[in-house]
GROMACS .gro file of C-alpha atoms in nm:
model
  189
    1UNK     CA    1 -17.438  11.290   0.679
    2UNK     CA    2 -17.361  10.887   0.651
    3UNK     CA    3 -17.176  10.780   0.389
    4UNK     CA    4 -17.351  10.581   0.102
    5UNK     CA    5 -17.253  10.199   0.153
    6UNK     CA    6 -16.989  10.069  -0.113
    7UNK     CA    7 -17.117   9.790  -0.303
    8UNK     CA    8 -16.900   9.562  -0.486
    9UNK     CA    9 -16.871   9.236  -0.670
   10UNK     CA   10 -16.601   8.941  -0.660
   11UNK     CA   11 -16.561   8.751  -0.933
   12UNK     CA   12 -16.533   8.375  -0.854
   13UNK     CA   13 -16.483   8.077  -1.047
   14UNK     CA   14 -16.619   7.962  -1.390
   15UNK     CA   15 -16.856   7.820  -1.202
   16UNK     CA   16 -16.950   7.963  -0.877
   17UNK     CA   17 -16.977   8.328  -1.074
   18UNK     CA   18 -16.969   8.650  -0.887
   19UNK     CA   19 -17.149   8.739  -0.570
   20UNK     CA   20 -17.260   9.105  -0.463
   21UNK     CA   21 -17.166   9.258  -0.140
   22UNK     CA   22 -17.169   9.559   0.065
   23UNK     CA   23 -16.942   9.741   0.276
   24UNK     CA   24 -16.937  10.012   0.497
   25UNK     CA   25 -16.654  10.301   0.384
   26UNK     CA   26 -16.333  10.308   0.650
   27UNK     CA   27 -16.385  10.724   0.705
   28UNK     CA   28 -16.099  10.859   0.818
   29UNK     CA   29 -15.818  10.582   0.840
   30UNK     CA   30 -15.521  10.707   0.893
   31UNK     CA   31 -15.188  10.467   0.830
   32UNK     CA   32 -14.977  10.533   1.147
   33UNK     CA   33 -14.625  10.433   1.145
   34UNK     CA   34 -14.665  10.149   1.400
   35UNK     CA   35 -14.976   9.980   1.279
   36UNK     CA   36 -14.908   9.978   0.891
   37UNK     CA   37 -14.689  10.099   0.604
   38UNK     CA   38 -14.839  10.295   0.313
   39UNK     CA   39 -14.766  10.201  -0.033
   40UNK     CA   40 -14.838  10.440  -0.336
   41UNK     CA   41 -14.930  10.411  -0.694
   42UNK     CA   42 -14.679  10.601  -0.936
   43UNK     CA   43 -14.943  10.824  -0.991
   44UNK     CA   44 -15.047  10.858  -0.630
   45UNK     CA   45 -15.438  10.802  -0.685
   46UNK     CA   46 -15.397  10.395  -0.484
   47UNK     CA   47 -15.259  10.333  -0.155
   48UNK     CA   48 -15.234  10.018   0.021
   49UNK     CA   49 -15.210  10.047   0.369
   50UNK     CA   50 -15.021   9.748   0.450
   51UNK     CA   51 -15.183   9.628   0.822
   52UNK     CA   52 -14.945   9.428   1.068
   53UNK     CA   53 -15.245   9.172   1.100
   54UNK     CA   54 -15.201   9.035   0.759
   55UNK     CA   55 -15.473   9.233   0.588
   56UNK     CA   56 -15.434   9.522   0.353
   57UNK     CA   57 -15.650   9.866   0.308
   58UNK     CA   58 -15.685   9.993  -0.011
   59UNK     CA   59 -15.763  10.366  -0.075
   60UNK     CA   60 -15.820  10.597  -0.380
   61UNK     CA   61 -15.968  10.867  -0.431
   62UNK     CA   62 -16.164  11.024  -0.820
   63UNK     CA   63 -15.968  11.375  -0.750
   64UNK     CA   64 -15.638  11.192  -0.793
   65UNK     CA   65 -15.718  11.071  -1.186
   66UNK     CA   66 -15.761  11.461  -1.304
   67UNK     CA   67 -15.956  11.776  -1.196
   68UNK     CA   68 -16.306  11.716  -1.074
   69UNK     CA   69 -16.603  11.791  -1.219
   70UNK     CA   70 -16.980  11.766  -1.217
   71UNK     CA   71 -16.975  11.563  -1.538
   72UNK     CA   72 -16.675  11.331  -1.475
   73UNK     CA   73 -16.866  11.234  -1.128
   74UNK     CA   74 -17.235  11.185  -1.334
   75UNK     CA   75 -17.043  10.953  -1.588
   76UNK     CA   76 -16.847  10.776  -1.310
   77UNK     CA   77 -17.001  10.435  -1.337
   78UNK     CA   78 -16.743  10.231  -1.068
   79UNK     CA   79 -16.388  10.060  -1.060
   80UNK     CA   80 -16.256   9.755  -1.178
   81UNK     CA   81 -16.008   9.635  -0.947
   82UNK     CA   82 -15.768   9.315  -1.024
   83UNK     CA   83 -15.465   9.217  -0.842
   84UNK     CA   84 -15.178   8.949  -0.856
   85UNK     CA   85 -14.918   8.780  -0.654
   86UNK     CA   86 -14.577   8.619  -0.710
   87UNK     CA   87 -14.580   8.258  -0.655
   88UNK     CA   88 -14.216   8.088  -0.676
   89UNK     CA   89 -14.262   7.973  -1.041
   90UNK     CA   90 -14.558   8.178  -1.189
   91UNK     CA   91 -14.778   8.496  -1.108
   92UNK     CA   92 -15.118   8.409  -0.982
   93UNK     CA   93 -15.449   8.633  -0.994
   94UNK     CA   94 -15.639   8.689  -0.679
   95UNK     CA   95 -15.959   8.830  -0.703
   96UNK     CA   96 -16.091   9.069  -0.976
   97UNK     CA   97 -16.334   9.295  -0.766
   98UNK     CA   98 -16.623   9.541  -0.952
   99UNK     CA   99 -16.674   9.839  -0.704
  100UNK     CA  100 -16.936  10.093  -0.717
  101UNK     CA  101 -16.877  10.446  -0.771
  102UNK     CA  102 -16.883  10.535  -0.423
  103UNK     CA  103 -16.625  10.337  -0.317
  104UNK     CA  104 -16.326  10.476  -0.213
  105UNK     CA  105 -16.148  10.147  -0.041
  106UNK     CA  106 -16.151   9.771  -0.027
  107UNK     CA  107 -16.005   9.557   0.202
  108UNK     CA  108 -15.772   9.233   0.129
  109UNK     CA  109 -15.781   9.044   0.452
  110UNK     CA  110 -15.611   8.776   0.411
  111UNK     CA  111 -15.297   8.821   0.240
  112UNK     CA  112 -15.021   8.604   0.217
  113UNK     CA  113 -14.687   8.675   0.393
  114UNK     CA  114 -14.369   8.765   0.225
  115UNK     CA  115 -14.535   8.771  -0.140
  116UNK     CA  116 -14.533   9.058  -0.382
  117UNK     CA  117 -14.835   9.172  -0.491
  118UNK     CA  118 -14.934   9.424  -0.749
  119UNK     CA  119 -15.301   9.577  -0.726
  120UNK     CA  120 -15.449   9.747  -1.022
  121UNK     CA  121 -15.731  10.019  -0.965
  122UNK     CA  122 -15.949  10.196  -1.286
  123UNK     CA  123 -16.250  10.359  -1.272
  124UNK     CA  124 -16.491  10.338  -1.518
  125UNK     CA  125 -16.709  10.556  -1.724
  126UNK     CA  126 -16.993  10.599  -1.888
  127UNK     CA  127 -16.929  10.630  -2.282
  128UNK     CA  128 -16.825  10.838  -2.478
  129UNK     CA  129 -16.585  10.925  -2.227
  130UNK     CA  130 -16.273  10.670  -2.202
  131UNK     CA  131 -16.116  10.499  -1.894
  132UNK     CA  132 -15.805  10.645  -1.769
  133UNK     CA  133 -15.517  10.420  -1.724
  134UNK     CA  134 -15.534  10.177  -1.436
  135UNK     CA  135 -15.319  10.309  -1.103
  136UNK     CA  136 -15.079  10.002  -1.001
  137UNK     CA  137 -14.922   9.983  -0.688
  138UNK     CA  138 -14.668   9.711  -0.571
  139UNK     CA  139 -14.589   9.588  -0.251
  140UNK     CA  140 -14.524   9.276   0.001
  141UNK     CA  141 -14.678   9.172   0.326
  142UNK     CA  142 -14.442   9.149   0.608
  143UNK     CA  143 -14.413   8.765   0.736
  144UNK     CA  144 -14.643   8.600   1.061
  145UNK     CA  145 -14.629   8.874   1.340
  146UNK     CA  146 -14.392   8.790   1.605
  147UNK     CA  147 -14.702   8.740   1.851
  148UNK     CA  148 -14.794   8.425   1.580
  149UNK     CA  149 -14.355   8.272   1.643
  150UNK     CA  150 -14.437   8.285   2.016
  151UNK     CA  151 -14.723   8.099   1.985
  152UNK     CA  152 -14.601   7.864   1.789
  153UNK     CA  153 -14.255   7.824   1.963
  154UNK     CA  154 -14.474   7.736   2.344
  155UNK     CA  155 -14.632   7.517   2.170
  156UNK     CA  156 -14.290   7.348   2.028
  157UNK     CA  157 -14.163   7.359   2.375
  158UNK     CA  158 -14.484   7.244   2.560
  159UNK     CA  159 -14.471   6.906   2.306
  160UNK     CA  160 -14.062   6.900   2.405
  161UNK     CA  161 -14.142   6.925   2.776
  162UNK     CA  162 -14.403   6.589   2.764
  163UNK     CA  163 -14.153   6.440   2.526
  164UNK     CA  164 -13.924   6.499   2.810
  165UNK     CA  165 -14.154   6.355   3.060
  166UNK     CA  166 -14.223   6.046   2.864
  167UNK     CA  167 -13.815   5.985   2.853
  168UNK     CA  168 -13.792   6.068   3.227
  169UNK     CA  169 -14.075   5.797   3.277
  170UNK     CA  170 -13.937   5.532   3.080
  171UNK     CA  171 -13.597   5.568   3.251
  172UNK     CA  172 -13.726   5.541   3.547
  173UNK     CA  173 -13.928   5.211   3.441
  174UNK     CA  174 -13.665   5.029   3.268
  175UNK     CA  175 -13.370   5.104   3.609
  176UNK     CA  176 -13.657   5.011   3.805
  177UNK     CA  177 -13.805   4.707   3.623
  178UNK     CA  178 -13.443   4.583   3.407
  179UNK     CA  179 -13.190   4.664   3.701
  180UNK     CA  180 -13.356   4.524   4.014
  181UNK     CA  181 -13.391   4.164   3.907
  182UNK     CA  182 -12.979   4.187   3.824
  183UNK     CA  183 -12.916   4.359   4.144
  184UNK     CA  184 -13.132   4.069   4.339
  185UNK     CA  185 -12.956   3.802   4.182
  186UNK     CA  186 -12.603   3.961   4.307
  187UNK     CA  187 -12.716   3.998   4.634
  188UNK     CA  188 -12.882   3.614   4.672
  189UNK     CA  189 -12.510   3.438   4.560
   0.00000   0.00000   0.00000
């Protein structure tokens, strides 16, 4: 049977507000040593699956806060997600997400490189029955891939090699157009 889409909220500015969205869940991803590295919560109920494109997969799951139970999932009412990242003089927030209670990931897709961020996950409940304390987890994207340096470098050297041209050119102009009237005049005397 399909999963039920994940519907969640980002909260914007004071004044754009928050906009509602939906999301398809990411069944069965699997962090494989090559494509990602997989960061966990102290108390193991968040990973982020830290994605060599930049972008960043987070998972949970409700077994991982306590022993599950009919009631806990009836009073289950969604997650509050917030996160933050180290600037080089202050900590900045990124988006505060609201997820629905059958969400079990979220994706960050565009992450900045060689930050630390730390992600906090809680789920929320219906009252009576209190939150449990958020899961944090803490981790830093890996700088530009090394396909993004090439790129950039041809381009560095494509600009060098018409810089080079130019010179080569303007050489050529000034022994053509400087030299040749001095080498006329010592050959007319």
């Amino acid at each position: 049977p399909d999963e039920p889409w994940c519907p969640y909220k980002v909260g914007g500015d004071a004044g754009t507000g928050a906009r509602l969205c939906f999301r398809p869940p990411a069944r069965g991803f699997q962090c494989s040593a090559r494509g990602c590295r997989a960061h966990r919560s102290a108390g193991g109920a968040l990973v982020a699956n830290v994605l060599r494109n930049g972008s960043v997969l987070l998972q949970w799951g409700p077994r991982n806060w306590g022993p599950p139970s009919p009631r806990l999932s009836a009073a289950l009412r969604g997650f509050s997600l917030n996160c933050s990242w180290d600037g080089t003089y202050t900590r900045f927030p990124c988006d505060s997400v609201e997820l629905g209670a059958a969400c079990r990931d979220y994706l960050l897709a565009e992450a900045h490189g060689s930050v630390r961020y730390r992600v906090c996950l809680q789920p929320r409940y219906a009252p009576p029955r209190p939150a449990p304390p958020a899961q944090c987890v803490e981790f830093r994207v890996e700088p530009a891939a090394m396909r993004d340096i090439v790129v950039a470098m041809t381009a560095v050297g494509g600009s060098i090699c018409v810089m080079l041209v130019f010179i080569c050119l303007l050489v050529a102009y000034i022994t053509e157009n400087l030299m040749s009237p001095a080498l006329a005049r010592g050959g007319h005397a």
